[in-house]
């Protein structure tokens, strides 16, 4: 048989010789004669190993190193070890130098003014909370208030605790409050990544939930059909003579002891549709919480049904709401609310309704007029037009919706054109503030809404790879829209003739005599009664409490501003105004981060447009 020769060749092995081989191995006595009978000559290295005697072992150890499975030259082994240790020492030295030498880190760029102002603007909503305040509310001069709302009205006798106070008083107006929640939800849906990047996403979601939870209490939200809504808590009418109410008295909300009646409506399409919009938009914000989101959608559907069945304005008949937030129509709320209902449910019946040309006509889409394109708590049509233009840009649902969606898209383009100074659709002050309310008081709430629409629409166009839009024969890039929004918000933040920021707490100079009961009365353990607080109202001293983030009503048409507490046309902030401010600020903050294209369509099923009907048969 054959075995493998350790030098590479075959060896012939005899069974008879095996014992001899074992003896030779034990005696370690090499048979030198056997070397001469080898099957092939050995090289010099092999002969030297086999022929080496006892005296040659020292030289073998010096020339070679036995690593067990490998025998290498001692010189190569030592050289290799030296190289390895040398490289290791060099790497260690480099690491030591890198760690010990001081580094010059490039600091992150400071937040832009829009981001800084956004942090503050969100704080305003904490100051406006009614009910039992959470421990982390972060407004030291506020406390629990309105804890008997609803229960103290004998005709209601149910909880209406919570929600937000509208402005510098303690009235809870559901109409503008719902619009504020809708605007905040819209901004979160579009720019949630921006909110998250600055650490405000959880905060703004909490603000929206606080408002949505209260709206759910104002009607039987567990029912499918309702016959009434609580539209307002508190009374502000002082025309009937001196009587304690939320406008006659000047008190901290925590100290209120006068009656707070509840105004209920049994036919209020505008209010119900706006509340439906608020809950539907919030359901998209909270789509990650399936149970809560479905609760919001159900409530919105109940409100929508009520709005469509009981046609009437909530502020008709000279009621208390009509004196402060009079609604001129409910058709714009139908288009606005219907659009949000479609986005929240994906039910095409809502889209069919809002794309009905008759609905658009009733809502004033074809009227024009001095207030056309001015988004406010009363006029939702411009917001609905932009929202439905978004649907066309990204989903393009086609027939049978295309015709009216294209019309809304064209009307949105016209509205954007009207914001540009070159067309002079609206006057501007010498300082550059657009006069969307035509010189009337409290202009800023309209300006911030327009700034948001311009900024978000420019982001829509960019996300749709559309570089701009046409105003007649003239093409304008999207940067023009963004620049319009920036100039208006910059004016509000201090770039104006007064060199004053109209957002409290932002900048070096801002209003100190804000028309706000809670901010103007010190929290010193003393309860000031209805008339007792008048001394704080009429005081010339600055407010003892800073209502951080409050955007005041704004300057007059000559850029003039009077920091006077008793003149609410200059110094009173509102919930709806601040919601528009927050939306505009987040849209402009963080350059390079556009809208979230998909979240708003999370409930919308895939669209398979129907083919249009064939043309009528041709007749000669």
mmCIF file with all atom_site columns, C-alpha atoms in Angstrom, residues 403-575:
data_model
loop_
_atom_site.group_PDB
_atom_site.id
_atom_site.type_symbol
_atom_site.label_atom_id
_atom_site.label_alt_id
_atom_site.label_comp_id
_atom_site.label_asym_id
_atom_site.label_entity_id
_atom_site.label_seq_id
_atom_site.pdbx_PDB_ins_code
_atom_site.Cartn_x
_atom_site.Cartn_y
_atom_site.Cartn_z
_atom_site.occupancy
_atom_site.B_iso_or_equiv
_atom_site.pdbx_formal_charge
_atom_site.auth_seq_id
_atom_site.auth_comp_id
_atom_site.auth_asym_id
_atom_site.auth_atom_id
_atom_site.pdbx_PDB_model_num
ATOM 1   C CA . UNK A 1 403 ? -63.847 70.157  -13.606 1.00 0.00 ? 403 UNK A CA 1
ATOM 2   C CA . UNK A 1 404 ? -64.616 71.815  -10.269 1.00 0.00 ? 404 UNK A CA 1
ATOM 3   C CA . UNK A 1 405 ? -61.219 70.872  -8.810  1.00 0.00 ? 405 UNK A CA 1
ATOM 4   C CA . UNK A 1 406 ? -59.569 72.610  -11.754 1.00 0.00 ? 406 UNK A CA 1
ATOM 5   C CA . UNK A 1 407 ? -61.799 75.611  -11.080 1.00 0.00 ? 407 UNK A CA 1
ATOM 6   C CA . UNK A 1 408 ? -60.760 75.681  -7.407  1.00 0.00 ? 408 UNK A CA 1
ATOM 7   C CA . UNK A 1 409 ? -57.128 75.343  -8.475  1.00 0.00 ? 409 UNK A CA 1
ATOM 8   C CA . UNK A 1 410 ? -57.442 78.294  -10.858 1.00 0.00 ? 410 UNK A CA 1
ATOM 9   C CA . UNK A 1 411 ? -59.185 80.323  -8.154  1.00 0.00 ? 411 UNK A CA 1
ATOM 10  C CA . UNK A 1 412 ? -56.381 79.509  -5.726  1.00 0.00 ? 412 UNK A CA 1
ATOM 11  C CA . UNK A 1 413 ? -53.879 80.822  -8.256  1.00 0.00 ? 413 UNK A CA 1
ATOM 12  C CA . UNK A 1 414 ? -55.896 84.035  -8.526  1.00 0.00 ? 414 UNK A CA 1
ATOM 13  C CA . UNK A 1 415 ? -55.960 84.406  -4.738  1.00 0.00 ? 415 UNK A CA 1
ATOM 14  C CA . UNK A 1 416 ? -52.188 83.992  -4.641  1.00 0.00 ? 416 UNK A CA 1
ATOM 15  C CA . UNK A 1 417 ? -51.844 86.633  -7.328  1.00 0.00 ? 417 UNK A CA 1
ATOM 16  C CA . UNK A 1 418 ? -53.945 89.030  -5.248  1.00 0.00 ? 418 UNK A CA 1
ATOM 17  C CA . UNK A 1 419 ? -51.393 88.795  -2.417  1.00 0.00 ? 419 UNK A CA 1
ATOM 18  C CA . UNK A 1 420 ? -48.587 90.143  -4.613  1.00 0.00 ? 420 UNK A CA 1
ATOM 19  C CA . UNK A 1 421 ? -47.944 93.897  -4.382  1.00 0.00 ? 421 UNK A CA 1
ATOM 20  C CA . UNK A 1 422 ? -47.627 94.245  -8.156  1.00 0.00 ? 422 UNK A CA 1
ATOM 21  C CA . UNK A 1 423 ? -51.378 93.693  -8.631  1.00 0.00 ? 423 UNK A CA 1
ATOM 22  C CA . UNK A 1 424 ? -52.537 96.069  -5.861  1.00 0.00 ? 424 UNK A CA 1
ATOM 23  C CA . UNK A 1 425 ? -55.611 94.015  -5.036  1.00 0.00 ? 425 UNK A CA 1
ATOM 24  C CA . UNK A 1 426 ? -55.099 95.032  -1.404  1.00 0.00 ? 426 UNK A CA 1
ATOM 25  C CA . UNK A 1 427 ? -53.592 98.192  0.008   1.00 0.00 ? 427 UNK A CA 1
ATOM 26  C CA . UNK A 1 428 ? -50.430 98.110  2.077   1.00 0.00 ? 428 UNK A CA 1
ATOM 27  C CA . UNK A 1 429 ? -49.217 100.325 4.852   1.00 0.00 ? 429 UNK A CA 1
ATOM 28  C CA . UNK A 1 430 ? -46.063 102.332 4.294   1.00 0.00 ? 430 UNK A CA 1
ATOM 29  C CA . UNK A 1 431 ? -44.290 99.720  6.368   1.00 0.00 ? 431 UNK A CA 1
ATOM 30  C CA . UNK A 1 432 ? -45.472 96.950  4.014   1.00 0.00 ? 432 UNK A CA 1
ATOM 31  C CA . UNK A 1 433 ? -48.312 95.276  5.958   1.00 0.00 ? 433 UNK A CA 1
ATOM 32  C CA . UNK A 1 434 ? -51.036 94.015  3.620   1.00 0.00 ? 434 UNK A CA 1
ATOM 33  C CA . UNK A 1 435 ? -54.489 95.375  4.500   1.00 0.00 ? 435 UNK A CA 1
ATOM 34  C CA . UNK A 1 436 ? -56.656 92.311  4.011   1.00 0.00 ? 436 UNK A CA 1
ATOM 35  C CA . UNK A 1 437 ? -59.389 93.815  6.196   1.00 0.00 ? 437 UNK A CA 1
ATOM 36  C CA . UNK A 1 438 ? -59.190 97.143  4.324   1.00 0.00 ? 438 UNK A CA 1
ATOM 37  C CA . UNK A 1 439 ? -57.889 99.292  7.142   1.00 0.00 ? 439 UNK A CA 1
ATOM 38  C CA . UNK A 1 440 ? -60.288 98.048  9.786   1.00 0.00 ? 440 UNK A CA 1
ATOM 39  C CA . UNK A 1 441 ? -58.914 97.250  13.274  1.00 0.00 ? 441 UNK A CA 1
ATOM 40  C CA . UNK A 1 442 ? -57.254 93.995  14.306  1.00 0.00 ? 442 UNK A CA 1
ATOM 41  C CA . UNK A 1 443 ? -55.505 93.261  10.991  1.00 0.00 ? 443 UNK A CA 1
ATOM 42  C CA . UNK A 1 444 ? -52.907 90.672  12.022  1.00 0.00 ? 444 UNK A CA 1
ATOM 43  C CA . UNK A 1 445 ? -55.229 87.674  12.315  1.00 0.00 ? 445 UNK A CA 1
ATOM 44  C CA . UNK A 1 446 ? -55.975 87.942  8.571   1.00 0.00 ? 446 UNK A CA 1
ATOM 45  C CA . UNK A 1 447 ? -52.328 88.539  7.650   1.00 0.00 ? 447 UNK A CA 1
ATOM 46  C CA . UNK A 1 448 ? -51.048 85.374  9.334   1.00 0.00 ? 448 UNK A CA 1
ATOM 47  C CA . UNK A 1 449 ? -53.697 83.242  7.623   1.00 0.00 ? 449 UNK A CA 1
ATOM 48  C CA . UNK A 1 450 ? -52.691 84.621  4.222   1.00 0.00 ? 450 UNK A CA 1
ATOM 49  C CA . UNK A 1 451 ? -49.014 84.034  5.021   1.00 0.00 ? 451 UNK A CA 1
ATOM 50  C CA . UNK A 1 452 ? -49.760 80.406  5.854   1.00 0.00 ? 452 UNK A CA 1
ATOM 51  C CA . UNK A 1 453 ? -51.777 79.851  2.666   1.00 0.00 ? 453 UNK A CA 1
ATOM 52  C CA . UNK A 1 454 ? -49.011 81.387  0.545   1.00 0.00 ? 454 UNK A CA 1
ATOM 53  C CA . UNK A 1 455 ? -46.259 79.358  2.220   1.00 0.00 ? 455 UNK A CA 1
ATOM 54  C CA . UNK A 1 456 ? -48.090 76.035  2.174   1.00 0.00 ? 456 UNK A CA 1
ATOM 55  C CA . UNK A 1 457 ? -49.237 76.505  -1.426  1.00 0.00 ? 457 UNK A CA 1
ATOM 56  C CA . UNK A 1 458 ? -45.667 77.248  -2.523  1.00 0.00 ? 458 UNK A CA 1
ATOM 57  C CA . UNK A 1 459 ? -44.645 74.000  -0.826  1.00 0.00 ? 459 UNK A CA 1
ATOM 58  C CA . UNK A 1 460 ? -47.427 72.178  -2.681  1.00 0.00 ? 460 UNK A CA 1
ATOM 59  C CA . UNK A 1 461 ? -46.141 73.467  -6.004  1.00 0.00 ? 461 UNK A CA 1
ATOM 60  C CA . UNK A 1 462 ? -42.560 72.489  -5.210  1.00 0.00 ? 462 UNK A CA 1
ATOM 61  C CA . UNK A 1 463 ? -43.613 69.024  -4.040  1.00 0.00 ? 463 UNK A CA 1
ATOM 62  C CA . UNK A 1 464 ? -45.489 68.611  -7.330  1.00 0.00 ? 464 UNK A CA 1
ATOM 63  C CA . UNK A 1 465 ? -42.343 69.676  -9.272  1.00 0.00 ? 465 UNK A CA 1
ATOM 64  C CA . UNK A 1 466 ? -44.107 72.812  -10.449 1.00 0.00 ? 466 UNK A CA 1
ATOM 65  C CA . UNK A 1 467 ? -41.751 75.817  -10.478 1.00 0.00 ? 467 UNK A CA 1
ATOM 66  C CA . UNK A 1 468 ? -44.457 78.464  -10.230 1.00 0.00 ? 468 UNK A CA 1
ATOM 67  C CA . UNK A 1 469 ? -47.853 79.658  -11.444 1.00 0.00 ? 469 UNK A CA 1
ATOM 68  C CA . UNK A 1 470 ? -49.373 82.140  -13.850 1.00 0.00 ? 470 UNK A CA 1
ATOM 69  C CA . UNK A 1 471 ? -51.082 85.402  -13.052 1.00 0.00 ? 471 UNK A CA 1
ATOM 70  C CA . UNK A 1 472 ? -52.627 86.119  -16.430 1.00 0.00 ? 472 UNK A CA 1
ATOM 71  C CA . UNK A 1 473 ? -49.771 86.089  -18.947 1.00 0.00 ? 473 UNK A CA 1
ATOM 72  C CA . UNK A 1 474 ? -47.142 86.554  -16.234 1.00 0.00 ? 474 UNK A CA 1
ATOM 73  C CA . UNK A 1 475 ? -45.308 83.601  -14.709 1.00 0.00 ? 475 UNK A CA 1
ATOM 74  C CA . UNK A 1 476 ? -44.144 83.841  -11.078 1.00 0.00 ? 476 UNK A CA 1
ATOM 75  C CA . UNK A 1 477 ? -41.812 81.377  -9.317  1.00 0.00 ? 477 UNK A CA 1
ATOM 76  C CA . UNK A 1 478 ? -42.832 79.813  -6.026  1.00 0.00 ? 478 UNK A CA 1
ATOM 77  C CA . UNK A 1 479 ? -40.146 81.867  -4.239  1.00 0.00 ? 479 UNK A CA 1
ATOM 78  C CA . UNK A 1 480 ? -42.316 84.952  -4.746  1.00 0.00 ? 480 UNK A CA 1
ATOM 79  C CA . UNK A 1 481 ? -45.075 83.420  -2.626  1.00 0.00 ? 481 UNK A CA 1
ATOM 80  C CA . UNK A 1 482 ? -42.664 82.445  0.101   1.00 0.00 ? 482 UNK A CA 1
ATOM 81  C CA . UNK A 1 483 ? -41.150 85.918  0.062   1.00 0.00 ? 483 UNK A CA 1
ATOM 82  C CA . UNK A 1 484 ? -44.615 87.450  0.514   1.00 0.00 ? 484 UNK A CA 1
ATOM 83  C CA . UNK A 1 485 ? -45.214 85.242  3.550   1.00 0.00 ? 485 UNK A CA 1
ATOM 84  C CA . UNK A 1 486 ? -41.809 86.112  5.007   1.00 0.00 ? 486 UNK A CA 1
ATOM 85  C CA . UNK A 1 487 ? -42.204 89.865  4.628   1.00 0.00 ? 487 UNK A CA 1
ATOM 86  C CA . UNK A 1 488 ? -45.567 89.783  6.408   1.00 0.00 ? 488 UNK A CA 1
ATOM 87  C CA . UNK A 1 489 ? -44.398 87.588  9.290   1.00 0.00 ? 489 UNK A CA 1
ATOM 88  C CA . UNK A 1 490 ? -41.153 89.584  9.568   1.00 0.00 ? 490 UNK A CA 1
ATOM 89  C CA . UNK A 1 491 ? -43.296 92.731  9.939   1.00 0.00 ? 491 UNK A CA 1
ATOM 90  C CA . UNK A 1 492 ? -45.177 91.082  12.808  1.00 0.00 ? 492 UNK A CA 1
ATOM 91  C CA . UNK A 1 493 ? -41.913 89.971  14.445  1.00 0.00 ? 493 UNK A CA 1
ATOM 92  C CA . UNK A 1 494 ? -40.428 93.478  14.489  1.00 0.00 ? 494 UNK A CA 1
ATOM 93  C CA . UNK A 1 495 ? -39.466 94.698  11.008  1.00 0.00 ? 495 UNK A CA 1
ATOM 94  C CA . UNK A 1 496 ? -41.957 97.557  11.061  1.00 0.00 ? 496 UNK A CA 1
ATOM 95  C CA . UNK A 1 497 ? -41.892 101.335 11.577  1.00 0.00 ? 497 UNK A CA 1
ATOM 96  C CA . UNK A 1 498 ? -42.587 100.916 15.307  1.00 0.00 ? 498 UNK A CA 1
ATOM 97  C CA . UNK A 1 499 ? -39.605 98.528  15.638  1.00 0.00 ? 499 UNK A CA 1
ATOM 98  C CA . UNK A 1 500 ? -41.911 96.448  17.813  1.00 0.00 ? 500 UNK A CA 1
ATOM 99  C CA . UNK A 1 501 ? -42.646 92.753  17.854  1.00 0.00 ? 501 UNK A CA 1
ATOM 100 C CA . UNK A 1 502 ? -46.375 92.113  18.026  1.00 0.00 ? 502 UNK A CA 1
ATOM 101 C CA . UNK A 1 503 ? -45.726 88.682  19.566  1.00 0.00 ? 503 UNK A CA 1
ATOM 102 C CA . UNK A 1 504 ? -45.370 89.026  23.330  1.00 0.00 ? 504 UNK A CA 1
ATOM 103 C CA . UNK A 1 505 ? -42.047 87.757  24.627  1.00 0.00 ? 505 UNK A CA 1
ATOM 104 C CA . UNK A 1 506 ? -40.334 87.756  21.236  1.00 0.00 ? 506 UNK A CA 1
ATOM 105 C CA . UNK A 1 507 ? -37.669 90.368  20.509  1.00 0.00 ? 507 UNK A CA 1
ATOM 106 C CA . UNK A 1 508 ? -36.453 93.221  22.657  1.00 0.00 ? 508 UNK A CA 1
ATOM 107 C CA . UNK A 1 509 ? -39.587 95.340  22.404  1.00 0.00 ? 509 UNK A CA 1
ATOM 108 C CA . UNK A 1 510 ? -43.139 94.034  22.515  1.00 0.00 ? 510 UNK A CA 1
ATOM 109 C CA . UNK A 1 511 ? -46.515 95.073  24.021  1.00 0.00 ? 511 UNK A CA 1
ATOM 110 C CA . UNK A 1 512 ? -46.503 95.220  27.822  1.00 0.00 ? 512 UNK A CA 1
ATOM 111 C CA . UNK A 1 513 ? -50.150 96.248  28.379  1.00 0.00 ? 513 UNK A CA 1
ATOM 112 C CA . UNK A 1 514 ? -51.907 93.314  26.729  1.00 0.00 ? 514 UNK A CA 1
ATOM 113 C CA . UNK A 1 515 ? -55.714 93.398  26.972  1.00 0.00 ? 515 UNK A CA 1
ATOM 114 C CA . UNK A 1 516 ? -55.964 90.207  29.014  1.00 0.00 ? 516 UNK A CA 1
ATOM 115 C CA . UNK A 1 517 ? -57.553 89.725  32.420  1.00 0.00 ? 517 UNK A CA 1
ATOM 116 C CA . UNK A 1 518 ? -55.361 86.921  33.686  1.00 0.00 ? 518 UNK A CA 1
ATOM 117 C CA . UNK A 1 519 ? -52.128 88.589  32.582  1.00 0.00 ? 519 UNK A CA 1
ATOM 118 C CA . UNK A 1 520 ? -53.031 92.011  34.011  1.00 0.00 ? 520 UNK A CA 1
ATOM 119 C CA . UNK A 1 521 ? -53.962 90.926  37.560  1.00 0.00 ? 521 UNK A CA 1
ATOM 120 C CA . UNK A 1 522 ? -51.234 89.677  39.893  1.00 0.00 ? 522 UNK A CA 1
ATOM 121 C CA . UNK A 1 523 ? -51.463 86.231  41.420  1.00 0.00 ? 523 UNK A CA 1
ATOM 122 C CA . UNK A 1 524 ? -50.955 87.434  44.991  1.00 0.00 ? 524 UNK A CA 1
ATOM 123 C CA . UNK A 1 525 ? -53.575 85.486  46.932  1.00 0.00 ? 525 UNK A CA 1
ATOM 124 C CA . UNK A 1 526 ? -56.038 88.381  46.808  1.00 0.00 ? 526 UNK A CA 1
ATOM 125 C CA . UNK A 1 527 ? -59.380 87.803  45.116  1.00 0.00 ? 527 UNK A CA 1
ATOM 126 C CA . UNK A 1 528 ? -60.444 90.925  43.234  1.00 0.00 ? 528 UNK A CA 1
ATOM 127 C CA . UNK A 1 529 ? -64.182 91.063  42.622  1.00 0.00 ? 529 UNK A CA 1
ATOM 128 C CA . UNK A 1 530 ? -66.037 92.075  39.481  1.00 0.00 ? 530 UNK A CA 1
ATOM 129 C CA . UNK A 1 531 ? -65.321 95.804  39.853  1.00 0.00 ? 531 UNK A CA 1
ATOM 130 C CA . UNK A 1 532 ? -62.289 95.338  42.070  1.00 0.00 ? 532 UNK A CA 1
ATOM 131 C CA . UNK A 1 533 ? -60.236 94.313  39.069  1.00 0.00 ? 533 UNK A CA 1
ATOM 132 C CA . UNK A 1 534 ? -60.957 97.548  37.236  1.00 0.00 ? 534 UNK A CA 1
ATOM 133 C CA . UNK A 1 535 ? -57.959 99.188  38.890  1.00 0.00 ? 535 UNK A CA 1
ATOM 134 C CA . UNK A 1 536 ? -55.738 96.662  37.135  1.00 0.00 ? 536 UNK A CA 1
ATOM 135 C CA . UNK A 1 537 ? -57.556 97.160  33.849  1.00 0.00 ? 537 UNK A CA 1
ATOM 136 C CA . UNK A 1 538 ? -57.066 100.942 34.030  1.00 0.00 ? 538 UNK A CA 1
ATOM 137 C CA . UNK A 1 539 ? -53.550 100.875 35.460  1.00 0.00 ? 539 UNK A CA 1
ATOM 138 C CA . UNK A 1 540 ? -50.772 102.497 33.437  1.00 0.00 ? 540 UNK A CA 1
ATOM 139 C CA . UNK A 1 541 ? -48.283 99.938  34.698  1.00 0.00 ? 541 UNK A CA 1
ATOM 140 C CA . UNK A 1 542 ? -47.207 96.967  32.549  1.00 0.00 ? 542 UNK A CA 1
ATOM 141 C CA . UNK A 1 543 ? -48.945 93.640  33.096  1.00 0.00 ? 543 UNK A CA 1
ATOM 142 C CA . UNK A 1 544 ? -47.526 91.800  36.118  1.00 0.00 ? 544 UNK A CA 1
ATOM 143 C CA . UNK A 1 545 ? -47.714 88.540  34.129  1.00 0.00 ? 545 UNK A CA 1
ATOM 144 C CA . UNK A 1 546 ? -46.197 88.065  30.671  1.00 0.00 ? 546 UNK A CA 1
ATOM 145 C CA . UNK A 1 547 ? -48.533 86.167  28.369  1.00 0.00 ? 547 UNK A CA 1
ATOM 146 C CA . UNK A 1 548 ? -45.760 84.653  26.278  1.00 0.00 ? 548 UNK A CA 1
ATOM 147 C CA . UNK A 1 549 ? -46.519 84.058  22.604  1.00 0.00 ? 549 UNK A CA 1
ATOM 148 C CA . UNK A 1 550 ? -49.689 86.138  22.411  1.00 0.00 ? 550 UNK A CA 1
ATOM 149 C CA . UNK A 1 551 ? -50.020 87.931  19.065  1.00 0.00 ? 551 UNK A CA 1
ATOM 150 C CA . UNK A 1 552 ? -51.909 91.145  19.733  1.00 0.00 ? 552 UNK A CA 1
ATOM 151 C CA . UNK A 1 553 ? -54.545 92.622  17.387  1.00 0.00 ? 553 UNK A CA 1
ATOM 152 C CA . UNK A 1 554 ? -51.959 94.783  15.632  1.00 0.00 ? 554 UNK A CA 1
ATOM 153 C CA . UNK A 1 555 ? -51.286 98.289  14.341  1.00 0.00 ? 555 UNK A CA 1
ATOM 154 C CA . UNK A 1 556 ? -53.603 100.651 12.502  1.00 0.00 ? 556 UNK A CA 1
ATOM 155 C CA . UNK A 1 557 ? -53.491 101.321 8.777   1.00 0.00 ? 557 UNK A CA 1
ATOM 156 C CA . UNK A 1 558 ? -50.792 103.959 9.310   1.00 0.00 ? 558 UNK A CA 1
ATOM 157 C CA . UNK A 1 559 ? -48.443 101.496 11.083  1.00 0.00 ? 559 UNK A CA 1
ATOM 158 C CA . UNK A 1 560 ? -49.257 103.164 14.387  1.00 0.00 ? 560 UNK A CA 1
ATOM 159 C CA . UNK A 1 561 ? -49.658 101.178 17.581  1.00 0.00 ? 561 UNK A CA 1
ATOM 160 C CA . UNK A 1 562 ? -50.869 102.173 21.039  1.00 0.00 ? 562 UNK A CA 1
ATOM 161 C CA . UNK A 1 563 ? -49.798 99.883  23.840  1.00 0.00 ? 563 UNK A CA 1
ATOM 162 C CA . UNK A 1 564 ? -52.904 100.545 25.920  1.00 0.00 ? 564 UNK A CA 1
ATOM 163 C CA . UNK A 1 565 ? -54.663 97.817  27.869  1.00 0.00 ? 565 UNK A CA 1
ATOM 164 C CA . UNK A 1 566 ? -58.144 99.286  27.512  1.00 0.00 ? 566 UNK A CA 1
ATOM 165 C CA . UNK A 1 567 ? -57.979 99.461  23.702  1.00 0.00 ? 567 UNK A CA 1
ATOM 166 C CA . UNK A 1 568 ? -58.586 95.878  22.561  1.00 0.00 ? 568 UNK A CA 1
ATOM 167 C CA . UNK A 1 569 ? -58.342 96.893  18.902  1.00 0.00 ? 569 UNK A CA 1
ATOM 168 C CA . UNK A 1 570 ? -54.575 97.166  19.433  1.00 0.00 ? 570 UNK A CA 1
ATOM 169 C CA . UNK A 1 571 ? -53.645 94.911  22.308  1.00 0.00 ? 571 UNK A CA 1
ATOM 170 C CA . UNK A 1 572 ? -56.053 91.948  22.535  1.00 0.00 ? 572 UNK A CA 1
ATOM 171 C CA . UNK A 1 573 ? -54.876 88.517  21.356  1.00 0.00 ? 573 UNK A CA 1
ATOM 172 C CA . UNK A 1 574 ? -57.268 85.838  20.098  1.00 0.00 ? 574 UNK A CA 1
ATOM 173 C CA . UNK A 1 575 ? -57.254 82.069  19.811  1.00 0.00 ? 575 UNK A CA 1
#
